Tab-separated table of C-alpha atoms and ligand atoms in Angstrom:
chain	number	residue	atom	x	y	z
R	1	MET	CA	-7.011	30.671	-13.057
R	2	ASN	CA	-3.653	30.797	-14.840
R	3	ASP	CA	-0.334	29.641	-13.378
R	4	ASP	CA	1.103	33.168	-13.277
R	5	PHE	CA	-1.606	34.039	-10.846
R	6	ARG	CA	-0.981	31.040	-8.615
R	7	ASN	CA	2.768	31.611	-8.502
R	8	GLU	CA	2.386	35.238	-7.626
R	9	GLY	CA	0.547	34.254	-4.466
R	10	ALA	CA	3.659	32.613	-3.192
R	11	ARG	CA	5.309	36.026	-2.776
R	12	ARG	CA	4.961	37.765	0.548
R	13	VAL	CA	2.361	40.475	0.755
R	14	GLY	CA	4.099	43.813	1.135
R	15	GLN	CA	2.737	46.808	2.905
R	16	VAL	CA	-0.864	46.384	4.073
R	17	LYS	CA	-2.663	49.303	5.710
R	18	GLU	CA	-5.174	48.534	8.433
R	19	ILE	CA	-8.160	50.832	8.590
R	20	THR	CA	-10.988	50.760	11.090
R	21	SER	CA	-12.148	54.377	11.018
R	22	LEU	CA	-14.843	55.627	8.669
R	23	ALA	CA	-13.188	59.045	8.876
R	24	ASN	CA	-9.974	57.801	7.266
R	25	PRO	CA	-9.285	59.956	4.157
R	26	ILE	CA	-8.586	56.903	1.951
R	27	VAL	CA	-11.963	55.481	2.925
R	28	LYS	CA	-13.575	58.810	2.095
R	29	ASP	CA	-11.898	58.825	-1.338
R	30	ILE	CA	-13.120	55.314	-2.056
R	31	LYS	CA	-16.652	56.172	-0.918
R	32	ALA	CA	-16.575	59.189	-3.226
R	33	LEU	CA	-16.336	56.781	-6.181
R	34	ALA	CA	-20.088	56.370	-5.763
R	35	LEU	CA	-20.224	59.767	-7.516
R	36	LYS	CA	-19.602	60.066	-11.246
R	37	LYS	CA	-17.611	63.266	-10.684
R	38	ALA	CA	-15.044	61.414	-8.556
R	39	ARG	CA	-14.919	58.491	-11.006
R	40	ASP	CA	-14.353	60.892	-13.901
R	41	GLU	CA	-11.651	62.818	-12.051
R	42	THR	CA	-9.725	59.738	-10.932
R	43	LYS	CA	-10.632	57.650	-14.002
R	44	THR	CA	-11.168	54.726	-11.625
R	45	PHE	CA	-14.087	52.647	-10.361
R	46	MET	CA	-14.856	49.967	-7.788
R	47	ALA	CA	-15.765	46.323	-8.369
R	48	GLU	CA	-16.805	43.972	-5.572
R	49	GLY	CA	-16.078	40.312	-5.008
R	50	LEU	CA	-12.960	38.154	-4.997
R	51	LYS	CA	-13.841	36.327	-8.207
R	52	LEU	CA	-14.363	39.578	-10.071
R	53	VAL	CA	-11.073	40.980	-8.841
R	54	ILE	CA	-9.208	37.815	-9.871
R	55	ASP	CA	-10.895	37.825	-13.303
R	56	ALA	CA	-10.006	41.494	-13.793
R	57	LEU	CA	-6.358	40.911	-12.945
R	58	GLU	CA	-6.185	37.915	-15.229
R	59	LEU	CA	-7.620	40.038	-18.040
R	60	GLY	CA	-4.872	42.618	-17.482
R	61	TRP	CA	-6.824	45.391	-15.754
R	62	THR	CA	-4.791	47.712	-13.540
R	63	ILE	CA	-5.723	47.565	-9.866
R	64	ARG	CA	-5.056	50.701	-7.814
R	65	THR	CA	-6.352	49.547	-4.454
R	66	LEU	CA	-7.411	46.209	-3.028
R	67	VAL	CA	-9.714	46.326	-0.012
R	68	TYR	CA	-10.499	43.250	2.047
R	69	SER	CA	-12.300	42.792	5.320
R	70	LYS	CA	-10.527	41.340	8.355
R	71	ALA	CA	-12.482	38.106	8.002
R	72	ALA	CA	-10.749	37.473	4.668
R	73	LYS	CA	-7.259	37.803	6.124
R	74	GLY	CA	-5.078	34.773	5.523
R	75	LYS	CA	-7.302	33.233	2.855
R	76	PRO	CA	-4.869	31.993	0.186
R	77	LEU	CA	-6.620	33.601	-2.789
R	78	VAL	CA	-6.950	36.915	-0.992
R	79	GLU	CA	-3.245	36.824	-0.113
R	80	LYS	CA	-2.433	36.116	-3.751
R	81	VAL	CA	-4.525	39.007	-4.981
R	82	ALA	CA	-2.933	41.215	-2.341
R	83	ALA	CA	0.557	40.134	-3.410
R	84	ARG	CA	-0.251	40.907	-7.013
R	85	THR	CA	-1.684	44.310	-6.108
R	86	VAL	CA	1.466	45.235	-4.201
R	87	ALA	CA	3.682	43.894	-7.004
R	88	SER	CA	1.962	46.193	-9.486
R	89	GLY	CA	2.366	49.229	-7.222
R	90	GLY	CA	-1.153	49.208	-5.786
R	91	LEU	CA	-2.331	49.761	-2.238
R	92	VAL	CA	-3.754	46.995	-0.030
R	93	LEU	CA	-6.205	47.876	2.718
R	94	GLU	CA	-7.371	45.554	5.467
R	95	VAL	CA	-10.548	47.073	6.851
R	96	SER	CA	-13.147	46.415	9.506
R	97	GLU	CA	-16.552	45.004	8.554
R	98	LYS	CA	-18.033	48.437	9.290
R	99	VAL	CA	-15.685	50.141	6.820
R	100	MET	CA	-16.365	47.471	4.174
R	101	SER	CA	-20.138	47.998	4.574
R	102	SER	CA	-19.683	51.708	4.258
R	103	ILE	CA	-17.461	51.507	1.139
R	104	THR	CA	-19.777	49.079	-0.667
R	105	ARG	CA	-22.989	50.576	0.763
R	106	ARG	CA	-24.235	47.136	1.726
R	107	ASP	CA	-25.268	45.539	5.035
R	108	ASN	CA	-23.741	42.213	4.047
R	109	PRO	CA	-20.773	43.299	1.972
R	110	GLN	CA	-18.469	41.127	-0.104
R	111	MET	CA	-15.170	40.460	1.658
R	112	VAL	CA	-13.095	41.887	-1.189
R	113	ALA	CA	-13.320	44.920	-3.460
R	114	GLY	CA	-10.916	46.411	-5.974
R	115	ILE	CA	-10.432	49.925	-7.323
R	116	PHE	CA	-9.438	49.721	-10.988
R	117	ASP	CA	-8.438	52.117	-13.751
R	118	GLN	CA	-11.276	52.711	-16.195
R	119	ARG	CA	-10.685	51.461	-19.705
R	120	TRP	CA	-12.197	52.791	-22.927
R	121	LYS	CA	-11.499	51.732	-26.488
R	122	ALA	CA	-11.267	54.605	-28.964
R	123	LEU	CA	-13.919	54.625	-31.694
R	124	LYS	CA	-11.243	55.077	-34.363
R	125	ASP	CA	-9.682	51.785	-33.264
R	126	VAL	CA	-12.891	49.833	-33.816
R	127	LYS	CA	-12.534	48.145	-37.197
R	128	PRO	CA	-15.145	45.397	-37.343
R	129	VAL	CA	-14.207	42.417	-39.498
R	130	GLY	CA	-15.648	39.018	-40.377
R	131	SER	CA	-18.553	37.958	-38.198
R	132	GLU	CA	-17.996	40.568	-35.473
R	133	THR	CA	-21.110	41.938	-33.788
R	134	TRP	CA	-21.060	45.208	-31.865
R	135	VAL	CA	-23.895	46.662	-29.814
R	136	ALA	CA	-24.493	50.422	-30.073
R	137	LEU	CA	-26.732	51.967	-27.420
R	138	ASP	CA	-28.402	55.306	-27.988
R	139	ARG	CA	-28.525	57.323	-24.723
R	140	VAL	CA	-29.054	54.299	-22.447
R	141	ARG	CA	-30.177	55.727	-19.095
R	142	ASP	CA	-30.770	52.811	-16.779
R	143	PRO	CA	-27.658	51.379	-15.043
R	144	GLY	CA	-29.315	47.970	-14.632
R	145	ASN	CA	-30.140	47.832	-18.334
R	146	LEU	CA	-26.594	48.770	-19.299
R	147	GLY	CA	-25.054	46.202	-16.956
R	148	THR	CA	-27.399	43.486	-18.190
R	149	ILE	CA	-26.594	44.371	-21.807
R	150	ILE	CA	-22.832	44.198	-21.182
R	151	ARG	CA	-23.298	40.804	-19.509
R	152	THR	CA	-25.496	39.582	-22.367
R	153	ALA	CA	-23.092	40.916	-25.012
R	154	ASP	CA	-20.349	38.894	-23.330
R	155	ALA	CA	-22.494	35.749	-23.239
R	156	ALA	CA	-23.498	36.135	-26.884
R	157	GLY	CA	-19.908	36.593	-28.066
R	158	ALA	CA	-20.305	40.237	-29.124
R	159	SER	CA	-17.108	42.207	-29.711
R	160	GLY	CA	-18.043	45.225	-27.621
R	161	VAL	CA	-20.593	47.827	-26.590
R	162	MET	CA	-20.689	51.391	-27.899
R	163	LEU	CA	-22.298	54.123	-25.832
R	164	VAL	CA	-23.693	56.736	-28.177
R	165	GLY	CA	-24.660	60.166	-26.867
R	166	ASP	CA	-25.326	60.896	-23.219
R	167	CYS	CA	-25.396	57.444	-21.580
R	168	THR	CA	-25.388	56.244	-17.991
R	169	ASP	CA	-21.886	55.540	-16.658
R	170	PRO	CA	-20.775	51.916	-17.172
R	171	PHE	CA	-18.431	52.299	-14.192
R	172	SER	CA	-21.141	53.133	-11.638
R	173	LEU	CA	-21.447	50.616	-8.802
R	174	GLU	CA	-24.914	49.596	-9.952
R	175	THR	CA	-23.856	48.936	-13.554
R	176	VAL	CA	-20.675	47.133	-12.536
R	177	ARG	CA	-22.746	44.886	-10.241
R	178	ALA	CA	-25.240	44.128	-12.999
R	179	THR	CA	-22.469	43.101	-15.420
R	180	MET	CA	-21.498	40.264	-13.046
R	181	GLY	CA	-17.867	40.589	-14.146
R	182	SER	CA	-18.504	40.888	-17.890
R	183	LEU	CA	-17.463	44.545	-17.693
R	184	PHE	CA	-13.879	43.298	-17.635
R	185	ALA	CA	-14.335	41.181	-20.755
R	186	VAL	CA	-16.308	43.471	-23.056
R	187	PRO	CA	-14.593	46.460	-24.720
R	188	LEU	CA	-16.469	49.735	-24.232
R	189	VAL	CA	-16.509	52.668	-26.634
R	190	ARG	CA	-18.136	56.073	-26.201
R	191	ALA	CA	-19.025	58.526	-28.948
R	192	SER	CA	-21.312	61.415	-29.762
R	193	ALA	CA	-24.101	60.609	-32.226
R	194	ALA	CA	-22.309	62.764	-34.844
R	195	ASP	CA	-18.983	60.924	-34.439
R	196	PHE	CA	-20.741	57.570	-34.439
R	197	LEU	CA	-22.531	58.420	-37.703
R	198	LYS	CA	-19.264	59.591	-39.300
R	199	TRP	CA	-17.539	56.379	-38.203
R	200	LYS	CA	-20.453	54.279	-39.438
R	201	GLY	CA	-20.013	55.765	-42.907
R	202	THR	CA	-16.531	54.291	-43.194
R	203	CYS	CA	-16.471	51.204	-40.951
R	204	GLY	CA	-17.793	48.762	-43.534
R	205	ALA	CA	-20.249	47.133	-41.129
R	206	ARG	CA	-23.989	46.749	-41.507
R	207	LEU	CA	-26.000	48.941	-39.126
R	208	VAL	CA	-29.090	47.051	-37.998
R	209	ALA	CA	-31.209	49.367	-35.878
R	210	THR	CA	-34.133	48.086	-33.851
R	211	HIS	CA	-37.284	50.129	-33.980
R	212	LEU	CA	-40.877	49.545	-32.954
R	213	ALA	CA	-41.901	50.820	-36.390
R	214	GLY	CA	-39.202	48.765	-38.127
R	215	SER	CA	-40.206	47.456	-41.512
R	216	VAL	CA	-38.245	44.199	-41.321
R	217	ASP	CA	-38.874	41.164	-39.116
R	218	TYR	CA	-35.593	40.703	-37.173
R	219	ARG	CA	-35.441	37.000	-38.098
R	220	THR	CA	-35.264	37.677	-41.826
R	221	ILE	CA	-32.184	39.922	-41.835
R	222	ASP	CA	-28.840	38.855	-43.289
R	223	TYR	CA	-26.443	39.049	-40.340
R	224	ARG	CA	-23.713	37.041	-42.041
R	225	SER	CA	-22.404	38.891	-45.065
R	226	LYS	CA	-20.845	41.780	-43.113
R	227	PRO	CA	-19.947	42.601	-39.510
R	228	VAL	CA	-23.035	43.872	-37.682
R	229	ILE	CA	-23.597	46.935	-35.528
R	230	LEU	CA	-26.786	46.327	-33.597
R	231	MET	CA	-28.274	49.679	-32.644
R	232	MET	CA	-30.743	49.971	-29.768
R	233	GLY	CA	-32.840	53.005	-28.864
R	234	ASN	CA	-33.275	54.960	-25.653
R	235	GLU	CA	-35.626	53.468	-23.039
R	236	GLN	CA	-38.151	56.324	-23.172
R	237	SER	CA	-37.978	57.800	-26.634
R	238	GLY	CA	-36.531	55.051	-28.824
R	239	LEU	CA	-34.136	55.899	-31.656
R	240	PRO	CA	-33.969	59.463	-32.950
R	241	GLU	CA	-34.414	60.069	-36.688
R	242	ASP	CA	-30.761	60.714	-37.501
R	243	LEU	CA	-29.672	57.338	-36.101
R	244	ALA	CA	-32.661	55.426	-37.471
R	245	GLY	CA	-32.135	57.086	-40.865
R	246	ALA	CA	-28.521	55.880	-41.039
R	247	ALA	CA	-29.499	52.237	-40.542
R	248	ASP	CA	-29.115	49.670	-43.316
R	249	ALA	CA	-32.114	47.830	-41.884
R	250	LEU	CA	-34.763	48.769	-39.310
R	251	ALA	CA	-35.615	45.585	-37.442
R	252	ARG	CA	-38.752	44.847	-35.494
R	253	ILE	CA	-39.270	42.025	-33.016
R	254	PRO	CA	-42.910	41.017	-33.507
R	255	GLN	CA	-44.838	41.066	-30.219
R	256	THR	CA	-48.202	39.814	-29.022
R	257	GLY	CA	-50.089	40.853	-25.902
R	258	ARG	CA	-50.617	44.309	-24.497
R	259	ALA	CA	-47.042	45.527	-23.977
R	260	ASP	CA	-46.028	48.473	-26.193
R	261	SER	CA	-42.420	47.389	-26.352
R	262	LEU	CA	-39.841	45.079	-24.839
R	263	ASN	CA	-37.465	46.202	-22.123
R	264	LEU	CA	-34.260	47.492	-23.762
R	265	ALA	CA	-32.000	44.804	-22.283
R	266	VAL	CA	-34.436	42.049	-23.191
R	267	ALA	CA	-34.724	43.343	-26.778
R	268	THR	CA	-30.915	43.485	-26.996
R	269	GLY	CA	-30.672	39.890	-25.760
R	270	VAL	CA	-33.232	38.674	-28.286
R	271	MET	CA	-31.328	40.420	-31.100
R	272	LEU	CA	-27.866	39.290	-30.025
R	273	PHE	CA	-28.841	35.660	-29.791
R	274	GLU	CA	-30.649	35.836	-33.126
R	275	VAL	CA	-27.458	37.167	-34.736
R	276	ARG	CA	-25.525	34.411	-32.992
R	277	ARG	CA	-27.990	31.786	-34.234
R	278	HIS	CA	-27.457	32.987	-37.813
R	279	LEU	CA	-23.675	32.939	-37.414
R	280	LEU	CA	-23.695	29.475	-35.860
R	281	THR	CA	-25.735	28.143	-38.755
R	282	LEU	CA	-22.912	29.213	-41.060
R	283	ASP	CA	-19.949	28.389	-38.865
R	284	GLY	CA	-20.286	26.054	-35.879
R	285	SER	CA	-17.033	27.247	-34.314
R	286	ARG	CA	-18.446	30.180	-32.299
G	1	LIG	N1	-41.267	54.313	-26.303
G	1	LIG	C1	-40.105	53.815	-26.962
G	1	LIG	C2	-40.312	53.874	-28.480
G	1	LIG	O1	-41.326	54.360	-28.899
G	1	LIG	O2	-39.432	53.468	-29.218
G	1	LIG	C3	-39.819	52.425	-26.482
G	1	LIG	C4	-38.388	52.174	-26.411
G	1	LIG	S1	-37.983	50.506	-25.979
G	1	LIG	C5	-38.343	50.403	-24.313
G	1	LIG	C6	-36.229	50.644	-26.027
G	1	LIG	C7	-35.599	50.075	-27.258
G	1	LIG	O3	-35.698	48.665	-27.257
G	1	LIG	C8	-36.189	50.497	-28.578
G	1	LIG	O4	-35.739	51.770	-28.993
G	1	LIG	C9	-35.700	49.408	-29.473
G	1	LIG	O5	-34.341	49.610	-29.799
G	1	LIG	C10	-35.794	48.185	-28.594
G	1	LIG	N2	-37.079	47.483	-28.699
G	1	LIG	C11	-37.949	47.198	-27.726
G	1	LIG	N3	-38.973	46.462	-28.193
G	1	LIG	C12	-38.736	46.261	-29.519
G	1	LIG	C13	-39.410	45.572	-30.555
G	1	LIG	N4	-40.540	44.909	-30.342
G	1	LIG	N5	-38.836	45.566	-31.787
G	1	LIG	C14	-37.699	46.204	-32.039
G	1	LIG	N6	-37.013	46.887	-31.095
G	1	LIG	C15	-37.512	46.912	-29.845
């Protein structure tokens, strides 16, 4: 935790609203964030847990509302987060356990949750250089897979995750939970397949697409001479021809046993850490 954060806690918490009723309109608005429509309209989302909220603030995310349960009142870190929320113009809600359960849809809820502005990086601003590795996901459907991939991309030092085509929402509660906080550290980009292909033509990176029928063993690819875009296919149908056809290499992870394929998130993890292994062999600094 940085010093800025500690010092801020010394300020007095400003206005705090107490809410005990499930019928309160603010509670209803927060509960509505379970729906993509409400998240899209407000361009916000909810993340649970004090550590996550602190990490998000330290990484410069804008908090709109901080919610904490009565049991968390007076805890120094909660007071600090509350002070920071108020200082940045956000709302602080102290709620009953019942309201917290209802907002987070859990029987044993976290004591703290934050409503944050969504953040997207524009595709045109992605200019991979050096040893950067980006993950591009074709129509990822499963929120758990997406969250796990964002978390893994963070752990493997990837520069960001691109959502290509109609993907599940990275700001859904389920995905945010599965990222375990990495959502706040990994830039996200969204693009249609057509825009992605246009961008790929000019970005100067190497597109390595994974494919069950790939002709190249993933361990033999050169991941070091150019930045890498690692493209992964949809859970059910794999990569469509236009995306596979644009790849500079079609990589296959050799399997044994009876399984047809690896789970998408597992395959992404295997690939990301293979790229990382290659990069580390060249330059031990990462
Ligand atoms: N039925 C789909 C198919 O035929 O492609 C299976 C898709 S698989 C569950 C989801 C994605 O994970 C694939 O599109 C690919 O990107 C990656 N994947 C899974 N296993 C792989 C393997 N052994 N080699 C390369 N990529 C793999």
